[in-house]
Coordinates of C-alpha atoms in Angstrom, one line a residue:
X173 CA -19.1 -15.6 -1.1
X174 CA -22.4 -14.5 -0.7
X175 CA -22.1 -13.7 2.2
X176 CA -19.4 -11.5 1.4
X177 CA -21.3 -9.8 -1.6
X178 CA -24.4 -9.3 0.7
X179 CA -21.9 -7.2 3.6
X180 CA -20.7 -5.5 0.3
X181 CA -24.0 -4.5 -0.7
X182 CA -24.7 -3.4 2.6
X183 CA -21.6 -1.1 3.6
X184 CA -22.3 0.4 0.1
X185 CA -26.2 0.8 0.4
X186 CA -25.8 2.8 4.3
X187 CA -23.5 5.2 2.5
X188 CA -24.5 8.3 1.0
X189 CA -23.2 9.6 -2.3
X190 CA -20.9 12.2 -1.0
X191 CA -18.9 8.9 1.0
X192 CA -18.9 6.9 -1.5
X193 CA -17.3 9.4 -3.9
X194 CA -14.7 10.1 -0.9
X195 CA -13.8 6.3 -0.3
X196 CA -12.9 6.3 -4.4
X197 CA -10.8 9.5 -4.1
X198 CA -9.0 8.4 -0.9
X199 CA -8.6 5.3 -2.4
X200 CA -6.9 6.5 -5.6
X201 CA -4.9 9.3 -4.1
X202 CA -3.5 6.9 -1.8
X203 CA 0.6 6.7 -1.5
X204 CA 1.3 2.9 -3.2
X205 CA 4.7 3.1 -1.6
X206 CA 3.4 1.8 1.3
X207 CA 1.1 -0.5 0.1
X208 CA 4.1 -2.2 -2.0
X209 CA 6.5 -2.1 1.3
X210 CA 3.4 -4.2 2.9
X211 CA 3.7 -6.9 0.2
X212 CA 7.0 -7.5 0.6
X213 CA 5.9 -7.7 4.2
X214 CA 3.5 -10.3 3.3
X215 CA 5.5 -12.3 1.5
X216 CA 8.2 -12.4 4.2
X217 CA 5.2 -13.8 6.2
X218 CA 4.8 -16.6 3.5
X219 CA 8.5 -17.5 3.5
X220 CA 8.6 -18.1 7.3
X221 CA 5.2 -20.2 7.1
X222 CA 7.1 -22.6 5.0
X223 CA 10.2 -22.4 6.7
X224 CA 8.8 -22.9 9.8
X225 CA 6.9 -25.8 8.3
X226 CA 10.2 -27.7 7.4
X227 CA 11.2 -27.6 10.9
X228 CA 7.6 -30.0 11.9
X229 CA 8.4 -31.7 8.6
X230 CA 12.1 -32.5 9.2
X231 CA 11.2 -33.9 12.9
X232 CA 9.2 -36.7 11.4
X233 CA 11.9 -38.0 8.9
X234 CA 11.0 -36.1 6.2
X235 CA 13.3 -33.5 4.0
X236 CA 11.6 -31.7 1.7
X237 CA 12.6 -29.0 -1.0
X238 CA 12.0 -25.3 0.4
X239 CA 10.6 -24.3 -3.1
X240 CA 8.1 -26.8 -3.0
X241 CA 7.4 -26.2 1.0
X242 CA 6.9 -21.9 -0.3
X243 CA 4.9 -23.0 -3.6
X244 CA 2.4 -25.2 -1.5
X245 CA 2.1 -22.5 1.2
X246 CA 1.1 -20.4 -1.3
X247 CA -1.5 -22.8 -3.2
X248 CA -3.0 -23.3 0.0
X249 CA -4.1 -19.3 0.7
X250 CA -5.4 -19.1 -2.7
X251 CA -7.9 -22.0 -1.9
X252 CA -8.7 -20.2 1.1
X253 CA -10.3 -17.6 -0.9
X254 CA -13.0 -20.0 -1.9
X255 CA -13.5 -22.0 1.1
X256 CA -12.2 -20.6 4.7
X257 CA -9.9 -22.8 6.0
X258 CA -10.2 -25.8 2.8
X259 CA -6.4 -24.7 1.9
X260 CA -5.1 -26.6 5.0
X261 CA -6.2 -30.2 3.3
X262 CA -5.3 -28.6 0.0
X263 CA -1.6 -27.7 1.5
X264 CA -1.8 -31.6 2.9
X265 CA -2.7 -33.2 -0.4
X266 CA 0.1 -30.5 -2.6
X267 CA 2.4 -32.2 -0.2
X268 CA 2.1 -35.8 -0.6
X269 CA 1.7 -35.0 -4.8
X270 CA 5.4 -33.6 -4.8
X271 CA 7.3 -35.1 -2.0
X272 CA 5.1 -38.1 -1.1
X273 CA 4.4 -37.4 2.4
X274 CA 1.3 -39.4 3.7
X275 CA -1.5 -36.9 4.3
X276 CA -2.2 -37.3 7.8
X277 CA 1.0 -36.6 9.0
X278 CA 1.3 -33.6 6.8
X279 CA -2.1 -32.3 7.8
X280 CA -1.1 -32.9 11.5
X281 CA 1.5 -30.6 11.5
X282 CA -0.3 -28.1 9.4
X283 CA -3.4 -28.6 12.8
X284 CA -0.5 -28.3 15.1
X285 CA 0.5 -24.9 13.7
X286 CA -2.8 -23.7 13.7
X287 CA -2.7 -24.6 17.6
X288 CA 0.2 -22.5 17.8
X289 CA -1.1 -19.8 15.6
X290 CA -4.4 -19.6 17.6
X291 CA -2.4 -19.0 20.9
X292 CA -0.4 -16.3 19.8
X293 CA -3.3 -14.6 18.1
X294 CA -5.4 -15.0 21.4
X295 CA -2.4 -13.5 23.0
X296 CA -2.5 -10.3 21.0
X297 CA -6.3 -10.6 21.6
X298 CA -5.8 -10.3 25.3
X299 CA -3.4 -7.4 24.7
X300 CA -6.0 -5.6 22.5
X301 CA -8.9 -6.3 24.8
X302 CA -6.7 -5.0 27.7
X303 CA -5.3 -1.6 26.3
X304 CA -8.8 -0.7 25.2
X305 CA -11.3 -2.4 27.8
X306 CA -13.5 0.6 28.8
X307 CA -13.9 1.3 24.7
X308 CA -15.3 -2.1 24.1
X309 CA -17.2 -2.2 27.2
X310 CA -18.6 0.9 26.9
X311 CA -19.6 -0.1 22.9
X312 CA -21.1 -3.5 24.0
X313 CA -23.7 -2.2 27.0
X314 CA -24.2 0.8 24.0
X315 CA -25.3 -1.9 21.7
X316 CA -27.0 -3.8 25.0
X317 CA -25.1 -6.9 24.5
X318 CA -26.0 -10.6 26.4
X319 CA -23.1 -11.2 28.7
X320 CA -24.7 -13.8 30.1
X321 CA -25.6 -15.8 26.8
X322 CA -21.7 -15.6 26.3
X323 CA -20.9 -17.2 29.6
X324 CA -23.5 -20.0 29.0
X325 CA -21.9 -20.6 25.8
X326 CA -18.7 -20.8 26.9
X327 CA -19.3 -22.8 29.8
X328 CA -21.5 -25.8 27.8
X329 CA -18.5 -25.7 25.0
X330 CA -16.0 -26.3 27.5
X331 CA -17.8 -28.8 28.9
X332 CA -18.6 -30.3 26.2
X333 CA -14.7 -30.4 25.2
X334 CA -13.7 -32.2 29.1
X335 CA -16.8 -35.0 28.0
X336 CA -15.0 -35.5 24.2
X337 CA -11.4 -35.8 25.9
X338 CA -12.4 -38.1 28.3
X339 CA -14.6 -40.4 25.6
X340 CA -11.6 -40.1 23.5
X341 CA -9.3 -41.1 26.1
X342 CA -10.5 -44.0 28.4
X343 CA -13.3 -45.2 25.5
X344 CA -12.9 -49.1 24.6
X345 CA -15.9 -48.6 21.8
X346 CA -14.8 -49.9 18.5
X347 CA -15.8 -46.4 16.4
X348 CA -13.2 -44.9 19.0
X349 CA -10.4 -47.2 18.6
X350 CA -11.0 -47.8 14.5
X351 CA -10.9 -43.5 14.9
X352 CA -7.5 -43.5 16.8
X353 CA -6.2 -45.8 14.8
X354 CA -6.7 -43.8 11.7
X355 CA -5.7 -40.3 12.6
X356 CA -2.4 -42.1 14.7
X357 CA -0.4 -40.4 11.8
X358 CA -2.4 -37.2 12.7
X359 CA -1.8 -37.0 16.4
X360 CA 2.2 -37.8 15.4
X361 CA 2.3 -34.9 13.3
X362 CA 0.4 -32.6 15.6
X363 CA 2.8 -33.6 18.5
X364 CA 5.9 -32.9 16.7
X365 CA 5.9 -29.5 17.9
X366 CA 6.4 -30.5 21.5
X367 CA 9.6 -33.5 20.5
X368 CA 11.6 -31.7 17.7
X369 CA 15.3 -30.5 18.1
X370 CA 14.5 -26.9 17.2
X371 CA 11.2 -26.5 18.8
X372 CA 12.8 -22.6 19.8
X373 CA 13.4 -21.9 16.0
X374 CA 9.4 -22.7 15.3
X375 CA 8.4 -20.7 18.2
X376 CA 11.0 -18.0 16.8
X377 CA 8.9 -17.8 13.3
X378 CA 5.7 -18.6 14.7
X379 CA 6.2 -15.3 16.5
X380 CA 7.9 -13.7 13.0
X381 CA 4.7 -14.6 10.8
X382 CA 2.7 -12.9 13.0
X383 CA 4.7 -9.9 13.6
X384 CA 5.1 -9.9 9.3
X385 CA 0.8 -9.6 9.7
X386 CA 0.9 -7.2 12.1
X387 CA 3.7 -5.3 10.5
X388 CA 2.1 -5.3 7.4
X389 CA -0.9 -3.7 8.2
X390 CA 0.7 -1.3 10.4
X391 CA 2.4 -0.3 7.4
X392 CA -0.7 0.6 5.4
X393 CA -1.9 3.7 7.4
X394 CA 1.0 5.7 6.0
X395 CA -0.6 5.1 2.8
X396 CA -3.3 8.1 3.5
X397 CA -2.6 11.3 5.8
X398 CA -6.3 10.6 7.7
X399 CA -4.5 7.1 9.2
X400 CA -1.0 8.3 9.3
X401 CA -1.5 9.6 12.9
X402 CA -3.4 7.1 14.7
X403 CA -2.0 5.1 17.7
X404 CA -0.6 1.5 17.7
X405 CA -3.1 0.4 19.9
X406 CA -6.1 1.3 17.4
X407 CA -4.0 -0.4 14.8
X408 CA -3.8 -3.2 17.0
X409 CA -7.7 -3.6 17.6
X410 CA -8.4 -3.1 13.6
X411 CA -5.9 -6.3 12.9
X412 CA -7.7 -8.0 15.3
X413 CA -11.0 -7.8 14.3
X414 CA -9.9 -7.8 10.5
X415 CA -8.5 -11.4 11.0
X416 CA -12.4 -12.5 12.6
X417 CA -13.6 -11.0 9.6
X418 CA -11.3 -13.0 7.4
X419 CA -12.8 -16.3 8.8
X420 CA -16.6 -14.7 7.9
X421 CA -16.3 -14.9 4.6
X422 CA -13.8 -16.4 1.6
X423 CA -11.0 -14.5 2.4
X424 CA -12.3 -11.3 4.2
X425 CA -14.4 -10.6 1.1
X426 CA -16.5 -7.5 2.2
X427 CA -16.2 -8.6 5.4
X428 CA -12.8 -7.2 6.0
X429 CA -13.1 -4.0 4.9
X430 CA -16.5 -3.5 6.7
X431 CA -14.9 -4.7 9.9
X432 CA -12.1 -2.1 10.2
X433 CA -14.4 0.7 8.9
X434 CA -16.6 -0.2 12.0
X435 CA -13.1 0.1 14.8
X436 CA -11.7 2.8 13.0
X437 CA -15.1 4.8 13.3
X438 CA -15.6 4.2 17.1
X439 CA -12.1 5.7 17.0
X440 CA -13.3 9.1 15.2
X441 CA -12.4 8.0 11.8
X442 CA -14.6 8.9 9.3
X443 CA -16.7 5.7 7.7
X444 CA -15.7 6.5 4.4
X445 CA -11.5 6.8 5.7
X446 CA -12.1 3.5 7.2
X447 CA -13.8 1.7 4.6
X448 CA -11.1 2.8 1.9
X449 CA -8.1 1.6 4.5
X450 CA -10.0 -1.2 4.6
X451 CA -10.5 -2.2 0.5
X452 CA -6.8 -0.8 0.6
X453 CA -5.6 -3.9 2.7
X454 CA -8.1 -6.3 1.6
X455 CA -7.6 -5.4 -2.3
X456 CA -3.7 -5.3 -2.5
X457 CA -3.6 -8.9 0.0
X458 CA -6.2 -10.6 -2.4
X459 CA -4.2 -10.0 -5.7
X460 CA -0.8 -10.8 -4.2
X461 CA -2.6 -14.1 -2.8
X462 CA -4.0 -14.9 -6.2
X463 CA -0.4 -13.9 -8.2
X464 CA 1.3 -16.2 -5.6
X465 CA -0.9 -18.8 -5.9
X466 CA -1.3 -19.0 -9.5
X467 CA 2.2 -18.9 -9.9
X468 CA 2.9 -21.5 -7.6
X469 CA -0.1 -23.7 -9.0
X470 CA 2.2 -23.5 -12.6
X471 CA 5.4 -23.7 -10.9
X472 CA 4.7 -26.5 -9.0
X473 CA 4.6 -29.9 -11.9
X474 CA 7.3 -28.1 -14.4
X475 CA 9.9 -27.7 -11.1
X476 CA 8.9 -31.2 -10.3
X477 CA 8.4 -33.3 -13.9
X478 CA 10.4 -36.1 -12.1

């Protein structure tokens, strides 16, 4: 959070007076329309997440009540706000409280989506990278970036990945085995994926949630006249590095709007557009996470007193 508050301070501090006074009036002169057809984006988003999560669910043995698969869904992003990433366990506990699943199955599937997730959002990566190569090449030797510190690091990680693999593999030490034995349920659930019946109906909304993100924030530039007219592919490299900035802090906070204030201005979009696109997205996301969750968070024990 601090982290967060400190980007805040910062985007707000390298400002001068006449931006910020811009960023307020864009902001409240904004058309809502759009930002309410991007909710209802969003929330299409959430239904498929626990749709598709039913599919996972359904290949291990268990049936479980879509209302409860959609409240838990939702619990989990509102933890995310806090702690990036701590609504995954949270969604893996929810689970077993109401339909008694053990929680290392349930977390393994949740792991195994995030496999699939992280593909398809390097996919879009690749894309992004690709359509706008000489910008981003042209802004790192700018800034004098270390390619070479980036291959290093990637070369010891992956390295490092081949030596876990094969400890974990061929290793007869007991901390291995006692370790394999444990998270058994976890490697079940992540490997359900590659066993179930409708394997092509996860990969469909795997595809759909990510579309529903996409869409949604494609959606928002109609919201001022100053985005209205910019091209897909600067759309594209905004979402991308708005979902990096997401994992910087709890829930994008500062962060996200700093991020696409930086793209859209190497783009010719004035810092104080950007940054008000930005709080735009961030602010209307954030408060339909927290409604969502909240609501779910009461829903949840009165829906299921048995």
């Amino acid at each position: 959070m601090f982290i967060g508050l400190g980007i805040m301070y910062y985007q707000y501090d390298t400002m001068s007076q006449e931006q910020i006074e811009k960023t307020k009036w864009t902001f409240l002169k904004a058309d809502y329309f759009y930002i309410f057809l991007s909710l209802v984006i969003s929330i299409i988003g959430y239904w498929s997440r626990a749709y598709r999560w039913k599919f996972a669910l359904n290949h291990l043995g268990y049936t479980t009540k879509f209302r409860n698969d959609f409240f838990t869904v939702s619990v989990s992003y509102l933890v995310n706000l806090t702690i990036p990433r701590s609504g995954e366990i949270t969604r893996a506990i929810v689970l077993k409280k109401y339909e008694n699943i053990p929680f290392d199955k349930g977390f393994g599937t949740i792991v195994a989506e995030r496999v699939v997730d992280s593909l398809i959002f390097l996919f879009l990566l690749c894309i992004g990278f690709v359509l706008q190569f000489d910008k981003i090449y042209q802004f790192l030797l700018d800034n004098h970036f270390n390619f070479n510190k980036i291959i290093y690091v990637a070369i010891t990680g992956f390295l490092l990945f081949i030596v876990f693999i094969l400890i974990w593999k061929f290793s007869k030490l007991n901390i291995v085995l006692k370790l394999k034995n444990k998270f058994s349920g976890l490697s079940e659930g992540i490997l359900s994926i590659y066993k179930m019946e409708k394997k092509w109906a996860y990969i469909f909304h795997s595809f759909l949630i990510w579309f529903s993100y996409i869409a949604m924030f494609y959606i928002t530039i109609f919201a001022l006249p100053e985005t209205a007219t910019i091209g897909f592919d600067v759309v594209i490299m905004g979402f991308i590095f708005g979902t990096f900035a997401i994992g910087f802090s709890p829930g994008g906070l500062g962060a996200y709007p700093y991020a696409i204030a930086s793209v859209f201005f190497l783009y010719g979009i004035p810092k104080e557009i950007g940054t008000a696109f930005g709080y735009l997205v961030w602010t209307s996301q954030t408060l339909l996470t927290i409604v969502l969750g909240i609501l779910s968070y009461i829903l949840l024990p009165i829906l299921n007193k048995k």
